XYZ file of C-alpha atoms in Angstrom:
677
model
C 19.832 -320.002 28.044
C 21.350 -318.200 31.794
C 22.533 -315.526 29.601
C 20.492 -315.013 27.517
C 18.243 -313.773 30.539
C 20.601 -312.216 31.907
C 21.146 -309.960 29.474
C 17.850 -309.672 28.310
C 15.468 -309.761 31.427
C 15.860 -305.750 31.568
C 15.238 -304.691 27.829
C 11.697 -306.549 28.185
C 10.357 -305.146 31.055
C 11.845 -301.791 29.605
C 9.847 -302.538 26.300
C 6.562 -303.373 28.515
C 6.856 -300.636 31.150
C 7.778 -298.088 28.154
C 4.850 -299.592 25.471
C 2.239 -300.342 27.953
C 2.679 -298.529 30.562
C -0.409 -296.358 30.417
C -2.330 -299.359 29.826
C -1.058 -301.270 32.380
C -0.706 -298.837 34.821
C 2.727 -297.611 37.220
C 2.106 -300.675 39.593
C 2.596 -303.758 37.103
C 4.826 -301.340 35.061
C 7.401 -301.188 38.353
C 6.670 -304.335 39.028
C 7.062 -305.451 35.564
C 10.749 -303.622 35.868
C 12.002 -304.335 39.498
C 11.096 -308.418 38.315
C 12.793 -308.778 36.332
C 15.920 -306.857 36.836
C 16.146 -308.349 40.389
C 15.875 -312.043 38.074
C 19.083 -310.583 35.947
C 20.835 -309.591 39.180
C 20.569 -313.227 41.063
C 21.575 -315.004 38.311
C 23.975 -313.301 37.585
C 25.742 -313.863 41.051
C 25.135 -317.269 40.117
C 26.884 -316.527 36.601
C 29.905 -315.402 39.054
C 30.419 -317.816 40.954
C 30.367 -320.031 37.732
C 32.890 -318.508 36.107
C 35.709 -316.874 38.693
C 34.522 -319.476 40.842
C 34.691 -322.698 38.466
C 36.351 -321.386 36.471
C 34.132 -321.354 33.164
C 34.922 -319.673 30.167
C 31.921 -318.978 27.096
C 31.411 -317.431 23.630
C 27.949 -317.971 22.781
C 26.776 -316.485 19.417
C 23.501 -315.166 19.446
C 22.971 -314.789 15.241
C 24.701 -313.304 11.962
C 24.900 -309.248 12.777
C 26.843 -307.691 10.021
C 28.692 -309.818 7.449
C 30.043 -307.386 3.783
C 32.910 -307.782 2.245
C 35.281 -308.797 4.631
C 34.156 -307.600 7.627
C 32.474 -309.654 9.952
C 30.506 -309.144 13.421
C 28.300 -311.543 14.732
C 26.133 -310.511 18.141
C 27.808 -312.944 20.425
C 28.167 -312.910 24.423
C 31.821 -313.299 25.613
C 31.672 -314.725 29.311
C 34.880 -314.787 31.105
C 35.957 -313.337 34.117
C 36.141 -309.682 33.127
C 32.515 -310.083 31.987
C 31.062 -311.907 35.065
C 32.366 -309.455 37.777
C 30.044 -306.525 35.865
C 27.286 -308.537 35.335
C 27.684 -308.664 39.153
C 28.485 -304.786 39.848
C 25.953 -303.815 36.392
C 22.835 -305.998 37.559
C 22.912 -306.090 41.847
C 23.495 -302.112 41.471
C 21.259 -301.592 39.315
C 17.946 -304.180 41.261
C 18.438 -301.850 44.241
C 18.169 -298.770 42.001
C 14.971 -300.582 41.533
C 13.144 -300.841 44.593
C 14.911 -298.030 45.905
C 13.099 -296.206 43.297
C 9.056 -297.436 44.439
C 9.685 -295.150 47.084
C 11.797 -292.044 46.313
C 9.526 -291.627 42.573
C 6.762 -292.479 44.734
C 5.229 -289.027 44.028
C 6.249 -288.722 40.150
C 3.527 -288.646 37.798
C 5.796 -290.005 35.087
C 6.722 -293.892 37.222
C 6.447 -295.666 34.494
C 8.625 -294.453 31.881
C 11.223 -293.734 35.051
C 11.686 -297.766 34.617
C 11.349 -298.262 31.494
C 14.529 -296.001 30.798
C 16.517 -297.558 34.198
C 15.453 -300.997 32.704
C 17.088 -299.551 28.916
C 19.682 -298.140 30.824
C 20.668 -301.766 32.585
C 20.124 -303.685 28.917
C 22.550 -300.658 27.327
C 25.356 -301.477 29.741
C 25.290 -305.467 29.767
C 25.136 -304.905 25.816
C 28.552 -303.466 26.353
C 30.621 -305.571 28.358
C 28.964 -309.405 26.793
C 30.251 -307.829 24.029
C 33.048 -310.428 22.067
C 34.142 -306.890 19.309
C 34.589 -303.439 19.177
C 30.864 -303.124 17.279
C 28.318 -304.894 19.666
C 30.806 -303.270 22.593
C 30.169 -299.684 20.236
C 26.395 -300.263 19.766
C 25.729 -300.491 23.891
C 28.168 -297.569 24.390
C 25.828 -295.715 22.560
C 22.889 -296.842 23.853
C 24.417 -296.418 26.717
C 25.153 -292.439 26.273
C 21.062 -292.088 24.820
C 19.969 -293.616 28.363
C 21.521 -291.180 30.163
C 20.388 -288.480 27.794
C 17.216 -289.743 29.177
C 16.939 -289.842 32.417
C 19.050 -286.592 33.310
C 16.798 -284.920 31.537
C 14.094 -286.849 32.805
C 11.985 -283.623 34.557
C 12.003 -282.145 30.773
C 10.071 -278.841 32.591
C 12.863 -277.574 34.216
C 15.344 -275.945 32.040
C 18.493 -276.766 33.881
C 17.940 -281.052 33.719
C 17.056 -280.046 29.434
C 20.904 -278.280 29.297
C 22.462 -281.372 31.201
C 21.285 -283.567 29.871
C 23.112 -282.109 26.037
C 25.446 -281.156 28.181
C 26.330 -284.680 28.834
C 25.036 -286.283 25.263
C 27.459 -283.802 23.294
C 30.851 -284.264 25.761
C 30.391 -287.669 24.966
C 29.889 -287.692 21.637
C 33.316 -285.869 21.540
C 34.778 -288.804 23.215
C 32.749 -291.050 21.035
C 34.550 -289.537 17.610
C 37.868 -290.990 19.467
C 36.329 -294.285 19.796
C 34.989 -294.847 16.820
C 38.158 -293.910 15.105
C 39.606 -296.648 17.024
C 37.563 -299.098 15.801
C 38.013 -297.879 12.197
C 41.897 -298.498 12.837
C 41.391 -301.381 14.711
C 39.633 -303.060 11.146
C 42.815 -301.552 9.483
C 45.267 -303.168 11.743
C 43.991 -306.541 12.349
C 41.400 -306.944 9.875
C 38.618 -308.343 12.217
C 37.100 -305.853 15.003
C 36.895 -309.691 17.180
C 38.538 -309.745 20.469
C 40.172 -312.916 20.192
C 40.996 -312.179 17.220
C 43.080 -308.678 17.630
C 44.587 -309.466 21.043
C 45.763 -312.927 19.794
C 47.769 -310.593 17.137
C 48.821 -307.354 19.091
C 52.715 -308.796 19.165
C 53.043 -309.164 15.222
C 51.540 -305.897 14.411
C 53.339 -303.703 17.816
C 56.420 -302.520 15.178
C 53.498 -301.333 12.735
C 53.279 -297.496 12.021
C 50.541 -295.781 10.601
C 49.930 -292.465 9.138
C 48.056 -289.911 10.763
C 46.913 -285.932 11.211
C 50.483 -285.391 8.654
C 52.756 -288.485 11.473
C 53.571 -291.542 11.461
C 52.115 -292.610 15.119
C 52.758 -296.702 15.988
C 49.281 -298.307 15.354
C 49.386 -299.553 18.782
C 49.759 -296.609 20.212
C 47.853 -294.271 17.739
C 44.529 -297.308 18.394
C 45.554 -297.003 22.484
C 44.721 -293.331 22.223
C 41.885 -293.483 20.308
C 39.993 -296.170 22.769
C 41.371 -293.526 25.705
C 39.719 -290.553 23.694
C 35.895 -292.852 24.141
C 37.080 -293.874 27.538
C 38.112 -290.282 28.800
C 34.330 -289.167 28.172
C 32.259 -292.199 28.902
C 34.398 -291.873 32.581
C 34.935 -288.098 32.857
C 38.317 -287.869 32.680
C 40.162 -284.533 33.439
C 38.950 -282.248 29.704
C 35.934 -284.454 29.055
C 34.952 -284.622 33.022
C 32.641 -281.297 32.733
C 28.567 -283.608 32.214
C 29.449 -284.808 35.441
C 28.481 -282.819 38.318
C 25.185 -281.304 36.074
C 24.618 -285.436 35.470
C 23.443 -284.361 39.245
C 20.024 -282.449 37.995
C 18.202 -286.379 37.331
C 16.290 -288.344 39.973
C 19.216 -289.296 42.850
C 18.336 -293.156 42.108
C 19.577 -292.121 38.114
C 22.749 -290.356 39.524
C 23.019 -293.875 41.445
C 23.457 -295.474 39.004
C 25.228 -293.565 36.718
C 28.225 -293.180 38.764
C 28.058 -296.365 40.562
C 27.214 -299.243 37.864
C 27.121 -297.834 34.489
C 27.898 -295.096 32.088
C 31.185 -294.007 34.030
C 32.341 -297.580 34.859
C 32.262 -298.385 30.895
C 35.801 -296.574 30.198
C 37.700 -298.216 32.966
C 36.019 -301.693 31.864
C 36.963 -301.089 28.025
C 40.722 -299.849 28.732
C 41.056 -303.102 31.270
C 39.365 -305.019 28.314
C 41.752 -303.924 25.271
C 44.563 -304.983 28.367
C 47.006 -306.509 25.704
C 46.470 -303.278 23.687
C 48.241 -300.674 26.285
C 51.025 -302.900 27.783
C 51.958 -302.477 23.733
C 51.373 -298.898 23.854
C 53.629 -298.095 26.563
C 53.380 -294.134 25.895
C 50.042 -294.004 25.684
C 50.079 -296.346 29.405
C 51.873 -293.342 31.035
C 49.441 -290.866 29.524
C 46.320 -292.323 31.095
C 48.625 -292.583 34.408
C 49.368 -289.205 34.715
C 45.880 -287.964 33.524
C 44.294 -290.776 35.833
C 46.421 -289.651 38.849
C 45.509 -285.686 37.911
C 41.762 -286.502 37.652
C 42.150 -287.508 41.404
C 44.239 -285.072 42.568
C 41.714 -282.315 40.340
C 38.225 -283.256 41.235
C 38.934 -284.217 44.492
C 40.067 -280.619 45.699
C 36.555 -279.168 43.978
C 35.091 -282.265 46.174
C 36.533 -279.871 48.920
C 34.185 -276.736 48.777
C 31.073 -278.017 46.955
C 27.759 -277.165 49.263
C 25.402 -279.364 47.289
C 25.498 -283.238 48.452
C 24.858 -284.558 45.463
C 27.487 -282.834 43.429
C 29.933 -283.395 46.406
C 29.725 -287.512 45.618
C 29.727 -286.896 41.880
C 32.991 -285.125 42.635
C 33.939 -287.933 44.964
C 33.299 -290.404 42.195
C 35.255 -288.549 39.085
C 38.016 -289.024 41.921
C 38.011 -292.376 41.810
C 37.854 -293.167 38.762
C 41.023 -291.300 38.343
C 42.114 -293.792 40.595
C 41.243 -296.926 38.747
C 42.702 -295.438 35.434
C 45.906 -294.754 36.552
C 46.059 -298.246 38.128
C 45.120 -299.492 34.091
C 47.903 -297.130 33.236
C 50.185 -298.735 35.504
C 49.378 -302.461 34.266
C 47.731 -303.318 37.335
C 44.253 -303.829 35.535
C 42.994 -306.127 38.261
C 43.351 -303.595 40.761
C 41.297 -301.146 38.670
C 38.535 -303.608 38.297
C 38.909 -304.362 42.355
C 38.785 -300.512 43.140
C 35.668 -300.458 40.109
C 34.084 -303.272 42.296
C 34.139 -302.398 45.510
C 33.329 -298.876 44.489
C 30.284 -299.819 43.768
C 29.010 -300.606 46.622
C 29.640 -298.165 48.756
C 29.234 -294.982 46.149
C 26.080 -296.383 45.401
C 25.280 -296.657 49.338
C 26.175 -292.721 49.686
C 23.947 -291.544 47.256
C 21.012 -293.078 48.386
C 21.842 -292.131 51.166
C 22.099 -288.525 49.948
C 18.755 -289.193 48.282
C 17.335 -290.171 51.709
C 19.087 -286.938 53.212
C 17.042 -285.005 50.590
C 13.427 -286.724 50.145
C 13.015 -286.359 54.491
C 14.737 -282.707 54.293
C 11.876 -282.208 51.183
C 13.839 -282.039 47.765
C 16.493 -279.921 50.138
C 20.210 -280.348 48.577
C 22.093 -277.397 49.779
C 24.310 -278.872 53.041
C 24.255 -275.119 54.238
C 20.936 -275.487 55.016
C 20.810 -278.508 57.095
C 22.497 -279.753 60.264
C 21.489 -281.501 63.604
C 19.776 -283.940 61.114
C 21.296 -287.128 62.388
C 18.444 -287.758 65.422
C 15.317 -287.383 63.223
C 17.370 -290.191 59.817
C 19.288 -291.927 62.240
C 19.422 -295.171 60.090
C 20.134 -292.994 56.967
C 23.081 -291.770 59.087
C 24.318 -294.322 60.336
C 24.899 -296.349 56.577
C 25.985 -292.777 55.019
C 28.507 -293.694 57.647
C 29.294 -296.638 56.830
C 29.493 -295.457 53.261
C 31.948 -292.826 53.863
C 34.189 -295.296 56.008
C 34.318 -297.047 52.832
C 35.217 -294.651 50.616
C 37.636 -293.040 52.520
C 39.018 -296.849 52.830
C 39.365 -296.773 56.657
C 41.639 -300.147 57.679
C 44.455 -301.362 59.517
C 47.594 -301.670 57.506
C 49.140 -304.637 57.569
C 45.985 -306.356 59.070
C 42.633 -307.723 57.031
C 40.875 -305.425 58.690
C 39.086 -302.771 57.040
C 36.362 -301.501 54.603
C 35.866 -302.478 50.872
C 37.687 -299.094 49.512
C 40.680 -299.760 52.463
C 41.533 -302.855 50.270
C 41.273 -301.345 46.949
C 42.554 -298.175 47.178
C 45.514 -298.824 49.250
C 46.628 -301.616 46.266
C 46.865 -299.176 44.010
C 48.622 -296.715 45.982
C 51.055 -299.438 46.804
C 51.283 -299.970 42.812
C 52.072 -297.178 41.738
C 55.029 -296.588 44.349
C 56.289 -300.054 43.201
C 56.015 -299.323 39.995
C 57.941 -295.750 40.832
C 60.422 -297.351 43.454
C 61.496 -300.252 40.479
C 62.984 -297.668 37.709
C 62.693 -294.503 35.813
C 59.161 -294.484 36.271
C 57.822 -290.941 36.105
C 54.129 -291.462 35.434
C 53.956 -294.113 38.595
C 55.860 -291.514 41.140
C 53.717 -288.894 40.188
C 50.719 -291.117 40.597
C 51.769 -292.298 43.891
C 51.707 -288.556 45.307
C 48.797 -287.438 43.737
C 46.850 -290.784 44.708
C 48.117 -290.391 48.461
C 47.110 -285.943 48.250
C 43.634 -286.951 47.208
C 42.475 -289.889 49.800
C 43.724 -286.754 52.158
C 41.180 -284.920 50.630
C 38.940 -287.886 50.324
C 38.516 -288.159 53.658
C 38.126 -284.010 54.682
C 35.218 -283.846 51.878
C 33.911 -287.055 52.943
C 33.736 -285.379 56.859
C 32.374 -282.607 56.281
C 29.440 -283.884 54.025
C 28.704 -285.680 56.864
C 29.563 -283.180 59.604
C 26.977 -280.383 57.543
C 24.812 -282.698 56.905
C 23.702 -284.582 60.369
C 25.831 -281.661 63.335
C 25.526 -279.005 64.656
C 22.501 -277.030 64.648
C 19.641 -277.173 61.804
C 19.977 -274.110 59.230
C 17.191 -274.264 56.910
C 13.736 -273.905 56.659
C 11.967 -274.651 60.714
C 9.195 -275.914 58.484
C 11.050 -278.151 56.590
C 12.642 -279.920 59.882
C 9.190 -280.910 61.587
C 8.270 -282.779 58.428
C 11.858 -284.640 58.405
C 11.829 -288.114 58.906
C 13.106 -291.576 58.246
C 12.971 -293.142 54.699
C 10.550 -296.266 54.105
C 11.477 -299.918 54.407
C 11.851 -299.426 50.782
C 14.182 -297.292 50.574
C 15.976 -298.092 53.367
C 16.418 -302.129 52.160
C 18.527 -301.093 49.773
C 20.742 -299.159 51.343
C 21.478 -301.785 54.111
C 22.358 -304.252 51.430
C 25.028 -301.503 50.186
C 26.236 -301.577 53.250
C 27.115 -304.995 54.215
C 28.967 -305.064 50.341
C 30.825 -301.568 51.518
C 31.891 -303.603 54.490
C 33.005 -306.940 53.807
C 33.312 -306.851 49.690
C 37.006 -305.303 49.648
C 38.182 -308.244 52.759
C 35.795 -311.064 51.110
C 36.800 -310.833 47.276
C 40.422 -309.633 47.764
C 42.646 -312.607 47.815
C 39.964 -313.590 44.234
C 40.656 -310.837 42.281
C 44.990 -309.454 43.837
C 45.680 -312.172 46.291
C 46.828 -315.425 46.411
C 43.790 -317.003 43.643
C 44.326 -314.483 41.576
C 46.129 -315.736 38.243
C 42.958 -318.848 38.827
C 40.187 -316.133 39.256
C 41.499 -314.302 36.098
C 42.024 -317.282 34.273
C 44.424 -315.512 31.846
C 42.497 -312.591 30.832
C 44.408 -310.240 32.715
C 48.015 -309.752 31.711
C 50.743 -310.931 33.893
C 48.136 -312.379 36.533
C 47.814 -316.088 36.302
C 49.678 -316.105 32.773
C 48.025 -313.214 30.257
C 50.024 -312.122 27.628
C 53.503 -311.760 27.070
C 53.772 -308.503 25.962
C 52.278 -307.347 29.184
C 55.108 -308.814 31.021
C 57.295 -307.183 29.464
C 55.970 -303.998 29.638
C 54.466 -303.427 32.606
C 56.016 -306.132 34.909
C 56.888 -303.807 37.721
C 53.351 -302.935 37.726
C 52.064 -306.392 37.965
C 54.288 -307.699 40.108
C 53.819 -304.718 42.434
C 49.784 -305.745 41.839
C 51.079 -309.218 43.594
C 52.843 -307.725 46.330
C 49.626 -305.996 47.346
C 48.259 -309.165 48.074
C 50.523 -310.006 50.936
C 50.357 -306.058 52.121
C 47.449 -306.434 53.633
C 48.432 -310.316 54.469
C 50.556 -309.361 56.934
C 49.445 -311.350 60.109
C 48.266 -314.032 58.243
C 52.463 -314.848 57.938
C 52.996 -313.137 54.888
C 55.637 -311.449 53.113
C 55.760 -308.087 51.314
C 58.519 -305.325 50.134
C 56.261 -302.230 50.977
C 58.214 -299.919 53.430
C 56.136 -299.331 56.552
C 55.647 -295.677 55.890
C 54.305 -296.850 52.344
C 51.742 -298.807 53.816
C 50.583 -296.539 56.974
C 50.738 -293.190 55.076
C 47.630 -293.139 53.560
C 46.168 -294.559 57.206
C 47.668 -291.082 58.056
C 46.566 -288.677 55.247
C 43.150 -290.020 56.088
C 42.800 -289.420 59.498
C 44.489 -286.272 59.166
C 41.337 -285.067 56.617
C 39.189 -285.897 59.753
C 40.520 -284.594 62.269
C 40.634 -280.785 59.935
C 37.411 -281.446 59.125
C 36.235 -282.152 62.439
C 38.341 -278.764 63.663
C 36.589 -277.110 60.993
C 33.443 -277.662 61.325
C 32.390 -279.720 64.638
C 34.677 -277.335 67.401
C 33.470 -274.633 68.894
C 30.327 -274.258 66.072
C 32.508 -275.146 63.019
C 29.791 -275.584 60.471
C 28.046 -272.144 61.008
C 31.762 -269.960 60.765
C 32.803 -271.567 58.014
C 29.727 -270.976 55.923
C 29.153 -267.727 57.047
C 33.287 -266.845 56.381
C 32.738 -268.519 52.930
C 35.006 -266.481 50.247
C 38.632 -266.060 49.476
C 40.124 -266.085 45.776
C 41.277 -269.805 46.278
C 37.573 -270.824 48.107
C 36.119 -268.941 44.750
C 38.340 -270.777 42.400
C 38.000 -273.942 43.716
C 34.180 -273.597 44.417
C 34.398 -272.141 40.702
C 35.699 -275.636 39.571
C 39.199 -274.465 38.025
C 36.869 -271.762 36.081
C 36.864 -275.061 33.434
C 33.015 -274.170 31.944
C 33.883 -270.803 32.175
C 36.912 -271.608 30.175
C 34.867 -273.916 27.983
C 32.432 -271.210 27.280
C 34.266 -268.312 26.141
C 36.493 -270.197 23.945
C 34.735 -273.582 22.238
C 31.454 -272.963 22.927
C 31.107 -269.244 22.400
C 32.534 -269.444 18.964
C 30.253 -272.863 18.423
C 27.450 -270.603 18.871
C 29.307 -267.427 16.859
C 30.086 -269.930 13.810
C 26.600 -270.896 13.870
C 25.161 -267.504 13.418
C 27.676 -266.917 11.054
C 26.897 -270.332 8.430
C 23.181 -268.885 9.522
C 23.174 -265.665 9.088
C 25.181 -265.253 6.431
C 25.669 -268.735 4.405
C 22.250 -269.543 5.135
C 19.320 -266.729 4.979
C 21.515 -264.052 3.223
C 23.130 -266.596 0.773
C 21.725 -269.622 0.683
C 17.603 -268.255 1.108
C 18.849 -264.667 -0.464
C 19.704 -265.842 -3.766
C 17.913 -269.245 -3.947
C 14.113 -269.871 -2.855
C 13.393 -266.434 -0.983
C 15.487 -264.338 -4.107
C 13.406 -265.916 -6.881
C 10.165 -265.796 -4.666
C 11.335 -261.822 -4.036
C 11.275 -261.877 -8.174
C 8.202 -263.920 -8.432
C 5.933 -260.896 -6.097
C 7.989 -258.396 -7.844
C 6.662 -258.675 -10.964
C 3.332 -259.249 -10.074
C 2.960 -256.045 -8.574
C 4.609 -255.111 -11.742
C 1.499 -257.067 -13.966
C -0.895 -256.192 -11.195
C -0.993 -252.318 -12.316
C -2.825 -253.993 -15.469
C -5.578 -255.033 -14.209
C -6.787 -251.653 -13.690
C -11.204 -252.700 -14.749
C -10.534 -249.799 -17.010
C -12.122 -251.233 -20.465
C -9.837 -248.390 -22.130
C -6.905 -249.477 -21.052
C -7.129 -252.811 -21.902
C -8.161 -251.900 -25.401
C -4.976 -249.909 -25.663
C -2.644 -252.903 -24.716
C -4.263 -255.292 -27.248
C -3.794 -252.264 -30.241
C -0.445 -252.030 -28.975
C 0.012 -255.920 -28.891
C -1.736 -255.927 -32.633
C 0.890 -253.289 -33.969
C 3.830 -254.677 -32.291
C 2.221 -257.942 -33.847
C 1.782 -256.440 -37.053
C 5.065 -255.007 -37.098
C 6.846 -258.316 -36.478
C 4.762 -260.221 -39.621
C 6.179 -257.589 -41.873
C 9.864 -257.327 -41.074
C 9.675 -261.367 -41.359
C 7.415 -261.355 -45.101
C 9.850 -258.386 -45.980
C 13.120 -259.954 -45.271
């Protein structure tokens, strides 16, 4: 009953607010949805303790769903540690976003609709993470896509919001084609879509070959590659990342929910859930490592120059997702999930703090028009610094002292170093250096945001500054709770995710951690060893041992400190912000500001080409050929014939008599010819 309440409470709230919001009023709709989400969040922590600490695993069959021939997929809940972690992340962040939205959306006329969409979004994500088969996962996957479309385009009277919603929806459909093909292939190979059945027989199918696009592929490599295409779309990896920054057109609470707990985490969850498949597909795993590392670097470069406060944090999300993926590609799935867990707290904190700034400055989002606000919104300022310290991974190497991101980010970087140092693993070496450089850039753009937003002199409308004020408590309380997670989540949970308790915590569901699948130990043994090595790197102070060189342990700290110093020199020293704003320009600056011109490239090729193809089918195929020869052609013939025949309707009797006479003569001639024959 516990898990049914966790899953369906948000759905009940969404239905009540969505169907009866106008009748019951905004306040009651908000109260119902928020209350049910808080209930689901509290019960999620209970489930986390039962599963993660009590090592209880369940599979709860709810009802028969699809049963056609040999294809069977029941609607069932798979409750294990991976699910429990996601339940805590999704429901905790969503509950706090619901509470925060009471203040942020106070003056919006569509509050009941907004809260209904939020709760539905949460439900769809819960379906995804509790599924016990790929079809049920796909149902939640598509539900998340629909919810994101509704929420990104919530302010549907804004053309930019509608365009962003469509862009997110279409981009994710591209990835979803890959996911669907992957699920089809899974059923073809395993004759099942059930997780346990599929993962138990991965080793048996490792040598199987399938034809695809005129070539032969390893079945496991093909499945892993197709599933990852879906993950690339949802989790905004390079090539399919273009929807993520535009999603900022939705209300700020939506941005926090998408970037911290729901949509973008779905791809990482999928790869970690399908870990046995990726361990049997080393080539695709290497590709995941390289693409994730490049995304971490690529997104960080764009974040360096963005001026919209929300877009800076959005590109930070894209970059941090790259870390998670390259950890998963290395086989350090527990490190990937650990970073997902800690990231949820500090990224939700940063987005909601940004919302607090925007709320205080009357919806201003351009950091060039901010500055000197820390005295007006001191609580938001302090909490945003906490989020920044967590994001940049500030901590003391070799100790257990640090913010949440310190433990999880350093674990990933150290795993990459260990995998690269142990053998000929070029993807791991690339990931290590890309991760280090991205960490330095993360520090720079994060502190740049702090300095431009809160320090220096105010550069915006002075009338706006006069009315600037701290957010109400209904918005600040969620921020304070998230800040606790941003400070403590890494240190408290490190032993469970990565350290001495990891084997019992994961209970065999993560390959190579506390048992796992044999194939994982063969393919990614090095990366798994690195994950265990991380355990002691943060516990050296308590007498542990570790195999990492000192420079590897201190390198993330060094680049993070360097990023902070550079940002201070450029934006704080001698009125640096104003100088930077005045000096914006240059080829590299414009290249990064325009996001490597990826959107323009897509516009010039895919979008424009698709539009021209559509025009061809429409104007030539549809209008001229189909309509011209079909309905419109017959209509034109009928109209022309009607115009000709209408000339006989002159109204003159002698003309009608002449026509009748001609008809009689013709009839008599026809009869006489036939009789004569």
